[in-house]
mmCIF file of C-alpha atoms in Angstrom:
data_model
loop_
_atom_site.group_PDB
_atom_site.id
_atom_site.type_symbol
_atom_site.label_atom_id
_atom_site.label_comp_id
_atom_site.label_asym_id
_atom_site.label_seq_id
_atom_site.Cartn_x
_atom_site.Cartn_y
_atom_site.Cartn_z
ATOM 1 C CA MET K 30 -125.181 45.697 -80.019
ATOM 2 C CA ARG K 31 -128.728 45.060 -78.832
ATOM 3 C CA VAL K 32 -127.704 41.709 -77.368
ATOM 4 C CA SER K 33 -124.845 43.208 -75.296
ATOM 5 C CA THR K 34 -127.092 46.007 -74.000
ATOM 6 C CA ALA K 35 -129.746 43.553 -72.942
ATOM 7 C CA ALA K 36 -127.162 41.349 -71.244
ATOM 8 C CA ALA K 37 -125.857 44.330 -69.296
ATOM 9 C CA GLU K 38 -129.359 45.265 -68.199
ATOM 10 C CA ASN K 39 -130.094 41.679 -67.140
ATOM 11 C CA SER K 40 -126.804 41.474 -65.176
ATOM 12 C CA THR K 41 -127.673 44.584 -63.100
ATOM 13 C CA PRO K 42 -129.638 43.506 -59.996
ATOM 14 C CA ALA K 43 -132.990 45.154 -59.554
ATOM 15 C CA LYS K 44 -133.522 47.649 -56.750
ATOM 16 C CA GLY K 45 -134.512 45.779 -53.604
ATOM 17 C CA ALA K 46 -133.184 42.459 -54.885
ATOM 18 C CA PRO K 47 -130.806 40.505 -52.579
ATOM 19 C CA GLN K 48 -127.142 41.372 -53.113
ATOM 20 C CA PRO K 49 -124.460 38.728 -53.606
ATOM 21 C CA PRO K 50 -122.712 37.838 -50.335
ATOM 22 C CA GLY K 51 -119.327 39.073 -51.532
ATOM 23 C CA ASN K 52 -120.551 42.634 -52.128
ATOM 24 C CA GLU K 53 -121.724 43.225 -48.536
ATOM 25 C CA LYS K 54 -118.142 43.152 -47.167
ATOM 26 C CA SER K 55 -116.803 45.524 -49.801
ATOM 27 C CA GLU K 56 -119.707 47.924 -49.293
ATOM 28 C CA SER K 57 -119.132 47.924 -45.520
ATOM 29 C CA PHE K 58 -115.463 48.860 -46.018
ATOM 30 C CA LYS K 59 -116.461 51.635 -48.401
ATOM 31 C CA SER K 60 -119.074 53.008 -46.016
ATOM 32 C CA SER K 61 -116.751 52.852 -43.015
ATOM 33 C CA GLY K 62 -114.006 54.734 -44.870
ATOM 34 C CA ALA K 63 -111.209 52.982 -42.947
ATOM 35 C CA ARG K 64 -109.696 49.551 -42.552
ATOM 36 C CA PRO K 65 -108.976 47.855 -39.205
ATOM 37 C CA GLY K 66 -105.257 48.555 -39.560
ATOM 38 C CA ASP K 67 -105.913 52.268 -39.930
ATOM 39 C CA ALA K 68 -108.052 52.315 -36.803
ATOM 40 C CA ILE K 69 -105.413 50.437 -34.789
ATOM 41 C CA PHE K 70 -102.622 52.702 -35.988
ATOM 42 C CA SER K 71 -104.681 55.810 -35.269
ATOM 43 C CA SER K 72 -105.443 54.593 -31.741
ATOM 44 C CA LEU K 73 -101.779 53.829 -31.054
ATOM 45 C CA SER K 74 -100.706 57.234 -32.361
ATOM 46 C CA VAL K 75 -103.243 59.078 -30.231
ATOM 47 C CA GLY K 76 -102.274 56.991 -27.204
ATOM 48 C CA SER K 77 -98.577 57.723 -27.716
ATOM 49 C CA GLY K 78 -99.295 61.435 -27.890
ATOM 50 C CA LEU K 79 -101.394 61.308 -24.734
ATOM 51 C CA ILE K 80 -98.597 59.478 -22.895
ATOM 52 C CA ILE K 81 -96.420 62.593 -23.187
ATOM 53 C CA PHE K 82 -99.059 64.734 -21.517
ATOM 54 C CA ALA K 83 -99.631 62.045 -18.889
ATOM 55 C CA VAL K 84 -95.917 61.878 -18.035
ATOM 56 C CA LEU K 85 -95.637 65.662 -17.756
ATOM 57 C CA ALA K 86 -98.749 65.813 -15.595
ATOM 58 C CA ALA K 87 -97.471 62.964 -13.405
ATOM 59 C CA ILE K 88 -94.124 64.697 -12.866
ATOM 60 C CA PHE K 89 -95.815 67.985 -11.997
ATOM 61 C CA ILE K 90 -98.271 66.327 -9.590
ATOM 62 C CA PHE K 91 -95.470 64.355 -7.911
ATOM 63 C CA LEU K 92 -93.333 67.461 -7.419
ATOM 64 C CA LEU K 93 -96.305 69.450 -6.147
ATOM 65 C CA ILE K 94 -97.418 66.786 -3.649
ATOM 66 C CA GLN K 95 -93.905 66.136 -2.355
ATOM 67 C CA SER K 96 -93.250 69.857 -1.901
ATOM 68 C CA LEU K 97 -96.464 70.472 0.077
ATOM 69 C CA PRO K 98 -94.735 70.147 3.502
ATOM 70 C CA ALA K 99 -92.341 72.949 2.536
ATOM 71 C CA ILE K 100 -95.184 75.040 1.113
ATOM 72 C CA GLU K 101 -97.277 74.584 4.276
ATOM 73 C CA ASN K 102 -94.295 75.654 6.422
ATOM 74 C CA TRP K 103 -93.172 78.290 3.937
ATOM 75 C CA ASN K 104 -92.203 80.786 6.644
ATOM 76 C CA ALA K 105 -90.011 78.392 8.664
ATOM 77 C CA ILE K 106 -87.732 76.538 6.249
ATOM 78 C CA PRO K 107 -84.591 75.196 8.008
ATOM 79 C CA THR K 108 -81.269 76.234 6.441
ATOM 80 C CA ASN K 109 -77.633 76.345 7.538
ATOM 81 C CA SER K 110 -78.091 79.930 8.757
ATOM 82 C CA GLY K 111 -81.357 79.270 10.611
ATOM 83 C CA LYS K 112 -84.979 79.295 9.526
ATOM 84 C CA GLN K 113 -85.893 81.124 6.332
ATOM 85 C CA ASN K 114 -88.852 82.041 4.207
ATOM 86 C CA LEU K 115 -89.352 79.529 1.373
ATOM 87 C CA PHE K 116 -88.982 82.239 -1.241
ATOM 88 C CA GLU K 117 -85.868 83.585 0.490
ATOM 89 C CA PHE K 118 -84.483 80.062 0.185
ATOM 90 C CA VAL K 119 -85.286 79.486 -3.482
ATOM 91 C CA GLY K 120 -84.741 83.080 -4.672
ATOM 92 C CA PRO K 121 -80.910 83.068 -4.733
ATOM 93 C CA LEU K 122 -80.961 79.666 -6.420
ATOM 94 C CA VAL K 123 -83.253 80.943 -9.170
ATOM 95 C CA TYR K 124 -81.046 84.019 -9.524
ATOM 96 C CA GLY K 125 -77.870 81.944 -9.837
ATOM 97 C CA THR K 126 -79.510 79.579 -12.320
ATOM 98 C CA VAL K 127 -80.806 82.359 -14.563
ATOM 99 C CA LEU K 128 -77.559 84.355 -14.307
ATOM 100 C CA ALA K 129 -75.312 81.444 -15.287
ATOM 101 C CA SER K 130 -77.649 80.387 -18.106
ATOM 102 C CA LEU K 131 -78.003 83.878 -19.591
ATOM 103 C CA LEU K 132 -74.242 84.405 -19.445
ATOM 104 C CA ALA K 133 -73.751 81.093 -21.247
ATOM 105 C CA LEU K 134 -76.297 82.086 -23.887
ATOM 106 C CA PHE K 135 -74.648 85.495 -24.316
ATOM 107 C CA ILE K 136 -71.307 83.767 -24.955
ATOM 108 C CA ALA K 137 -72.523 80.858 -27.084
ATOM 109 C CA ALA K 138 -75.149 82.458 -29.343
ATOM 110 C CA PRO K 139 -72.876 84.734 -31.460
ATOM 111 C CA ILE K 140 -70.281 81.987 -31.884
ATOM 112 C CA ALA K 141 -72.924 79.396 -32.796
ATOM 113 C CA ILE K 142 -74.594 81.680 -35.345
ATOM 114 C CA GLY K 143 -71.210 82.448 -36.913
ATOM 115 C CA ILE K 144 -70.357 78.737 -37.166
ATOM 116 C CA ALA K 145 -73.781 77.976 -38.650
ATOM 117 C CA LEU K 146 -73.387 80.688 -41.301
ATOM 118 C CA PHE K 147 -69.874 79.487 -42.131
ATOM 119 C CA ILE K 148 -71.034 75.884 -42.565
ATOM 120 C CA SER K 149 -74.148 76.747 -44.570
ATOM 121 C CA HIS K 150 -72.933 79.560 -46.856
ATOM 122 C CA TYR K 151 -69.173 80.087 -46.742
ATOM 123 C CA ALA K 152 -67.259 76.843 -46.208
ATOM 124 C CA PRO K 153 -66.605 74.517 -49.149
ATOM 125 C CA ARG K 154 -68.472 71.221 -48.949
ATOM 126 C CA LYS K 155 -65.322 69.223 -48.140
ATOM 127 C CA LEU K 156 -64.771 71.415 -45.081
ATOM 128 C CA ALA K 157 -68.391 72.014 -44.062
ATOM 129 C CA THR K 158 -69.233 68.317 -43.760
ATOM 130 C CA PRO K 159 -66.511 67.378 -41.214
ATOM 131 C CA ILE K 160 -67.139 70.559 -39.212
ATOM 132 C CA GLY K 161 -70.817 69.632 -39.037
ATOM 133 C CA TYR K 162 -69.891 66.143 -37.812
ATOM 134 C CA VAL K 163 -67.638 67.589 -35.109
ATOM 135 C CA ILE K 164 -70.398 69.929 -33.922
ATOM 136 C CA ASP K 165 -72.859 67.032 -33.757
ATOM 137 C CA LEU K 166 -70.366 64.867 -31.856
ATOM 138 C CA LEU K 167 -69.745 67.666 -29.372
ATOM 139 C CA ALA K 168 -73.397 67.440 -28.343
ATOM 140 C CA ALA K 169 -72.863 63.789 -27.355
ATOM 141 C CA VAL K 170 -70.040 64.464 -24.870
ATOM 142 C CA PRO K 171 -71.219 63.625 -21.307
ATOM 143 C CA SER K 172 -71.682 66.464 -18.838
ATOM 144 C CA VAL K 173 -69.148 65.000 -16.417
ATOM 145 C CA VAL K 174 -66.442 65.276 -19.085
ATOM 146 C CA PHE K 175 -67.193 68.975 -19.508
ATOM 147 C CA GLY K 176 -67.089 69.318 -15.721
ATOM 148 C CA LEU K 177 -63.658 67.689 -15.515
ATOM 149 C CA TRP K 178 -62.385 69.831 -18.373
ATOM 150 C CA GLY K 179 -63.660 72.989 -16.720
ATOM 151 C CA GLY K 180 -62.435 72.160 -13.224
ATOM 152 C CA VAL K 181 -58.973 70.868 -14.141
ATOM 153 C CA TRP K 182 -58.000 72.922 -17.198
ATOM 154 C CA LEU K 183 -60.255 75.958 -17.571
ATOM 155 C CA VAL K 184 -60.196 77.210 -13.959
ATOM 156 C CA PRO K 185 -56.411 77.833 -13.792
ATOM 157 C CA LEU K 186 -56.350 79.019 -17.406
ATOM 158 C CA MET K 187 -58.849 81.821 -16.730
ATOM 159 C CA GLN K 188 -57.121 83.132 -13.580
ATOM 160 C CA PRO K 189 -54.831 85.675 -15.357
ATOM 161 C CA LEU K 190 -57.745 87.003 -17.410
ATOM 162 C CA TYR K 191 -59.971 87.398 -14.340
ATOM 163 C CA THR K 192 -57.176 89.163 -12.469
ATOM 164 C CA PHE K 193 -56.728 91.562 -15.383
ATOM 165 C CA LEU K 194 -60.463 92.297 -15.586
ATOM 166 C CA ASN K 195 -60.586 92.933 -11.846
ATOM 167 C CA THR K 196 -57.529 95.198 -11.608
ATOM 168 C CA SER K 197 -57.185 96.919 -14.996
ATOM 169 C CA PRO K 198 -58.358 100.569 -15.144
ATOM 170 C CA LEU K 199 -60.079 99.700 -18.414
ATOM 171 C CA THR K 200 -62.487 97.194 -16.853
ATOM 172 C CA SER K 201 -62.282 97.410 -13.055
ATOM 173 C CA TRP K 202 -64.948 100.148 -12.963
ATOM 174 C CA ILE K 203 -67.552 97.721 -14.386
ATOM 175 C CA PRO K 204 -69.636 96.276 -11.499
ATOM 176 C CA LEU K 205 -69.599 92.801 -13.049
ATOM 177 C CA PHE K 206 -65.801 92.611 -12.706
ATOM 178 C CA GLN K 207 -65.518 94.149 -9.241
ATOM 179 C CA GLY K 208 -65.210 92.298 -5.949
ATOM 180 C CA ASN K 209 -62.424 90.223 -4.484
ATOM 181 C CA PRO K 210 -61.713 87.223 -6.729
ATOM 182 C CA HIS K 211 -59.204 84.670 -5.515
ATOM 183 C CA ALA K 212 -57.829 81.334 -6.699
ATOM 184 C CA PRO K 213 -59.135 78.862 -7.595
ATOM 185 C CA MET K 214 -61.449 80.820 -9.891
ATOM 186 C CA ARG K 215 -64.482 78.557 -9.480
ATOM 187 C CA ASN K 216 -66.955 81.366 -10.043
ATOM 188 C CA VAL K 217 -70.142 81.798 -12.025
ATOM 189 C CA MET K 218 -68.209 83.172 -14.999
ATOM 190 C CA THR K 219 -66.238 79.941 -15.360
ATOM 191 C CA ALA K 220 -69.426 77.919 -14.986
ATOM 192 C CA ALA K 221 -71.045 80.040 -17.706
ATOM 193 C CA ILE K 222 -68.141 79.375 -20.089
ATOM 194 C CA VAL K 223 -68.503 75.619 -19.545
ATOM 195 C CA LEU K 224 -72.258 75.871 -20.113
ATOM 196 C CA ALA K 225 -71.637 77.917 -23.264
ATOM 197 C CA VAL K 226 -69.485 75.133 -24.712
ATOM 198 C CA MET K 227 -72.210 72.620 -23.839
ATOM 199 C CA ILE K 228 -75.068 74.503 -25.520
ATOM 200 C CA LEU K 229 -72.992 75.577 -28.529
ATOM 201 C CA PRO K 230 -73.788 72.404 -30.567
ATOM 202 C CA ILE K 231 -77.553 72.767 -29.987
ATOM 203 C CA ILE K 232 -77.716 76.360 -31.196
ATOM 204 C CA THR K 233 -75.332 75.672 -34.082
ATOM 205 C CA ALA K 234 -77.180 72.594 -35.355
ATOM 206 C CA VAL K 235 -80.632 74.200 -35.323
ATOM 207 C CA SER K 236 -79.382 77.482 -36.828
ATOM 208 C CA ARG K 237 -77.504 75.628 -39.559
ATOM 209 C CA GLU K 238 -80.628 73.749 -40.645
ATOM 210 C CA VAL K 239 -82.650 76.978 -40.643
ATOM 211 C CA PHE K 240 -80.071 78.833 -42.750
ATOM 212 C CA LEU K 241 -79.915 75.966 -45.258
ATOM 213 C CA GLN K 242 -83.663 76.335 -45.840
ATOM 214 C CA ALA K 243 -83.366 79.964 -46.955
ATOM 215 C CA PRO K 244 -84.960 80.443 -50.417
ATOM 216 C CA GLY K 245 -82.313 79.808 -53.041
ATOM 217 C CA ALA K 246 -84.123 81.947 -55.606
ATOM 218 C CA GLN K 247 -83.958 84.990 -53.342
ATOM 219 C CA GLU K 248 -80.264 84.388 -52.654
ATOM 220 C CA GLU K 249 -79.524 84.161 -56.374
ATOM 221 C CA ALA K 250 -81.616 87.260 -57.046
ATOM 222 C CA ALA K 251 -79.681 89.245 -54.444
ATOM 223 C CA ILE K 252 -76.354 88.148 -55.939
ATOM 224 C CA GLY K 253 -77.658 88.921 -59.427
ATOM 225 C CA LEU K 254 -78.546 92.472 -58.359
ATOM 226 C CA GLY K 255 -74.934 93.042 -57.314
ATOM 227 C CA ALA K 256 -75.108 92.264 -53.593
ATOM 228 C CA THR K 257 -72.006 90.886 -51.927
ATOM 229 C CA LYS K 258 -72.068 87.568 -50.079
ATOM 230 C CA TRP K 259 -72.441 89.317 -46.723
ATOM 231 C CA GLU K 260 -75.188 91.606 -48.042
ATOM 232 C CA MET K 261 -77.051 88.572 -49.359
ATOM 233 C CA VAL K 262 -76.743 86.872 -45.955
ATOM 234 C CA ARG K 263 -77.843 90.035 -44.138
ATOM 235 C CA MET K 264 -80.826 90.760 -46.398
ATOM 236 C CA VAL K 265 -82.053 87.225 -47.158
ATOM 237 C CA VAL K 266 -80.665 84.514 -44.876
ATOM 238 C CA LEU K 267 -80.747 86.241 -41.494
ATOM 239 C CA PRO K 268 -84.293 87.664 -41.844
ATOM 240 C CA PHE K 269 -85.528 84.271 -43.036
ATOM 241 C CA GLY K 270 -83.918 82.414 -40.130
ATOM 242 C CA ARG K 271 -84.577 84.947 -37.363
ATOM 243 C CA SER K 272 -87.344 82.986 -35.648
ATOM 244 C CA GLY K 273 -85.429 79.730 -36.015
ATOM 245 C CA VAL K 274 -82.345 81.248 -34.419
ATOM 246 C CA VAL K 275 -84.440 82.586 -31.542
ATOM 247 C CA SER K 276 -85.942 79.158 -30.944
ATOM 248 C CA ALA K 277 -82.472 77.576 -31.133
ATOM 249 C CA CYS K 278 -81.203 79.994 -28.502
ATOM 250 C CA MET K 279 -84.149 79.222 -26.254
ATOM 251 C CA LEU K 280 -83.568 75.489 -26.612
ATOM 252 C CA GLY K 281 -79.950 76.046 -25.619
ATOM 253 C CA LEU K 282 -81.107 78.160 -22.697
ATOM 254 C CA GLY K 283 -83.380 75.336 -21.570
ATOM 255 C CA ARG K 284 -80.408 72.953 -21.610
ATOM 256 C CA ALA K 285 -78.274 75.374 -19.604
ATOM 257 C CA LEU K 286 -80.989 75.914 -16.982
ATOM 258 C CA GLY K 287 -81.152 72.217 -16.162
ATOM 259 C CA GLU K 288 -77.452 71.337 -16.276
ATOM 260 C CA THR K 289 -76.211 69.705 -13.052
ATOM 261 C CA MET K 290 -72.910 67.846 -12.978
ATOM 262 C CA ALA K 291 -70.752 70.243 -14.979
ATOM 263 C CA VAL K 292 -71.839 73.215 -12.853
ATOM 264 C CA LEU K 293 -71.434 71.243 -9.627
ATOM 265 C CA MET K 294 -67.849 70.326 -10.559
ATOM 266 C CA VAL K 295 -66.846 73.877 -11.542
ATOM 267 C CA LEU K 296 -68.786 76.296 -9.321
ATOM 268 C CA SER K 297 -67.958 76.977 -5.674
ATOM 269 C CA PRO K 298 -71.361 77.270 -3.973
ATOM 270 C CA GLY K 299 -72.698 80.551 -2.657
ATOM 271 C CA TYR K 300 -76.047 81.948 -1.675
ATOM 272 C CA THR K 301 -76.322 85.622 -2.624
ATOM 273 C CA TYR K 302 -77.725 87.967 -5.267
ATOM 274 C CA SER K 303 -74.275 89.295 -6.119
ATOM 275 C CA LEU K 304 -73.558 90.923 -9.492
ATOM 276 C CA HIS K 305 -69.824 90.262 -9.117
ATOM 277 C CA LEU K 306 -69.184 87.519 -11.642
ATOM 278 C CA LEU K 307 -65.559 86.922 -10.677
ATOM 279 C CA GLU K 308 -66.018 86.377 -6.945
ATOM 280 C CA VAL K 309 -65.903 82.825 -5.645
ATOM 281 C CA GLY K 310 -68.638 81.379 -3.432
ATOM 282 C CA ARG K 311 -71.374 83.806 -4.453
ATOM 283 C CA HIS K 312 -73.743 81.832 -6.677
ATOM 284 C CA MET K 313 -75.432 78.442 -6.960
ATOM 285 C CA THR K 314 -77.860 76.886 -9.439
ATOM 286 C CA ILE K 315 -80.981 74.935 -8.546
ATOM 287 C CA ALA K 316 -79.888 71.704 -10.214
ATOM 288 C CA SER K 317 -76.405 71.673 -8.684
ATOM 289 C CA TYR K 318 -77.792 72.546 -5.233
ATOM 290 C CA ILE K 319 -80.267 69.661 -5.377
ATOM 291 C CA ALA K 320 -77.513 67.266 -6.468
ATOM 292 C CA SER K 321 -75.205 68.368 -3.645
ATOM 293 C CA GLN K 322 -77.850 68.173 -0.885
ATOM 294 C CA ASN K 323 -80.038 65.284 -2.008
ATOM 295 C CA ALA K 324 -78.117 62.404 -0.388
ATOM 296 C CA GLU K 325 -78.308 63.728 3.182
ATOM 297 C CA SER K 326 -81.743 65.393 3.135
ATOM 298 C CA THR K 327 -84.885 63.992 4.759
ATOM 299 C CA GLY K 328 -88.271 65.302 5.836
ATOM 300 C CA ILE K 329 -88.840 68.978 5.228
ATOM 301 C CA ASP K 330 -85.275 69.371 3.926
ATOM 302 C CA MET K 331 -86.130 66.961 1.121
ATOM 303 C CA SER K 332 -89.436 68.749 0.588
ATOM 304 C CA LYS K 333 -87.710 72.094 0.061
ATOM 305 C CA LEU K 334 -85.373 70.482 -2.486
ATOM 306 C CA ILE K 335 -88.378 69.100 -4.332
ATOM 307 C CA PHE K 336 -89.985 72.544 -4.267
ATOM 308 C CA ALA K 337 -86.817 73.947 -5.843
ATOM 309 C CA GLY K 338 -87.076 71.192 -8.451
ATOM 310 C CA LEU K 339 -90.691 72.189 -9.095
ATOM 311 C CA VAL K 340 -89.601 75.777 -9.726
ATOM 312 C CA LEU K 341 -86.882 74.571 -12.123
ATOM 313 C CA PHE K 342 -89.390 72.302 -13.880
ATOM 314 C CA LEU K 343 -91.756 75.217 -14.453
ATOM 315 C CA ILE K 344 -88.962 77.493 -15.703
ATOM 316 C CA THR K 345 -87.624 74.946 -18.212
ATOM 317 C CA PHE K 346 -91.136 73.987 -19.317
ATOM 318 C CA VAL K 347 -92.029 77.604 -20.050
ATOM 319 C CA ILE K 348 -88.749 78.178 -21.931
ATOM 320 C CA ASN K 349 -89.179 75.099 -24.137
ATOM 321 C CA ALA K 350 -92.880 75.750 -24.722
ATOM 322 C CA LEU K 351 -92.058 79.299 -25.794
ATOM 323 C CA ALA K 352 -89.417 78.002 -28.211
ATOM 324 C CA ARG K 353 -91.909 75.583 -29.777
ATOM 325 C CA TRP K 354 -94.482 78.357 -30.080
ATOM 326 C CA ILE K 355 -91.994 80.573 -31.922
ATOM 327 C CA VAL K 356 -91.194 77.764 -34.372
ATOM 328 C CA ALA K 357 -94.893 77.090 -34.986
ATOM 329 C CA ALA K 358 -95.663 80.784 -35.471
ATOM 330 C CA SER K 359 -92.818 81.091 -37.967
ATOM 331 C CA ALA K 360 -94.086 78.063 -39.902
ATOM 332 C CA ARG K 361 -97.582 79.560 -40.129
ATOM 333 C CA LYS K 362 -96.203 82.820 -41.538
ATOM 334 C CA LYS K 363 -94.313 80.947 -44.236
#
C-alpha cells in the first residue's frame, strides 16, 4: 500500500516542472472549449443566417433605387387616362389586392379549419392519411393550372349564382352584390374563389399540425368528465391552436397577396375602388398589373411598376413577419 502511494506521488509532475508534449495539445482543446469543426460549422451557420437578411436588404434596396424616378415625379405619373399622382396610381391596385386576398381568406379559412379538425380528430386513420396527402399535393399544383381551371370552368359555372345574387330580393339590397354584372363573369369574386382554393392547403396543413399537438391528457380529461367530442374540441383543441390558426391564416393571406398568374387569367382588369364584387372590369391586383404591363414598359413607366412592387413587397413582408411573431409569442406562452 505504501509502495503504490509513493509511486503515485512520484508519477505526479511537480508544480512548475515541464509537461509532456502530448498534454499541451489536450489542454489547449480543453481551454478553448471547442474543436475546429465546431468553429467552422458555427461560422457557416451564422453566415447562412446572414445571407437571408442580405438578400432581403438587397431586394428592398433594388426596388427603392429603381422606383426613385417615379417617387421624384410622384405628381406626374403617366397613365392611360393622363398624368396621375403616384398614390392615385397605386391606391386602386392596393385596394384590389387587399380586397381579393381578404375575400379569399374569408372563404378558405372556415373550410380549411373544418378539414384540419376532421383529419386530426374525427376521421379514422385509414381515411385521414389519404386526405392529408391530397391536401399536400394540392399545394404543389402550379398557379397557371388554377388559372386555367378558373377561366375555363369556374367562370361560366358561377354565372347563374352571380345573376341570382344580383337580382334576387333576398340579396340584391346588399351593396356587395349590386351593380351591373355581365358575362363572362371575370370579376374579383371569381378571382377570390380561385385564390381561396390555392391557399386552402396552406391553412389546412398548418392548422392540422397545430391541432395534433393539443395536449392529449386534457382531451382525455374532458372526455372523462362527460364532454362530447365537439365540446372537447371547443374547450381544449381550439383554444390551444388559436394562435397557430391565426398564423396559418396570415401565411395564406401572404400567398394570396402575391399571386400573379391565376389572377391575371381570371380577372378582367379595372381601376376603381368599387365595392361591387360581381361587376366586371372594376378591380386589379398589384402582381397581375405588373405582369400585364411589364413587357412594354420603359423609363418612368417601368419605375412606377417597380414602386408598385415595392409596396407589395412591404405588405407581404409585414404580413409574414406578423405571422412569425404570433407563432413565437404562442411558443413562449407554452
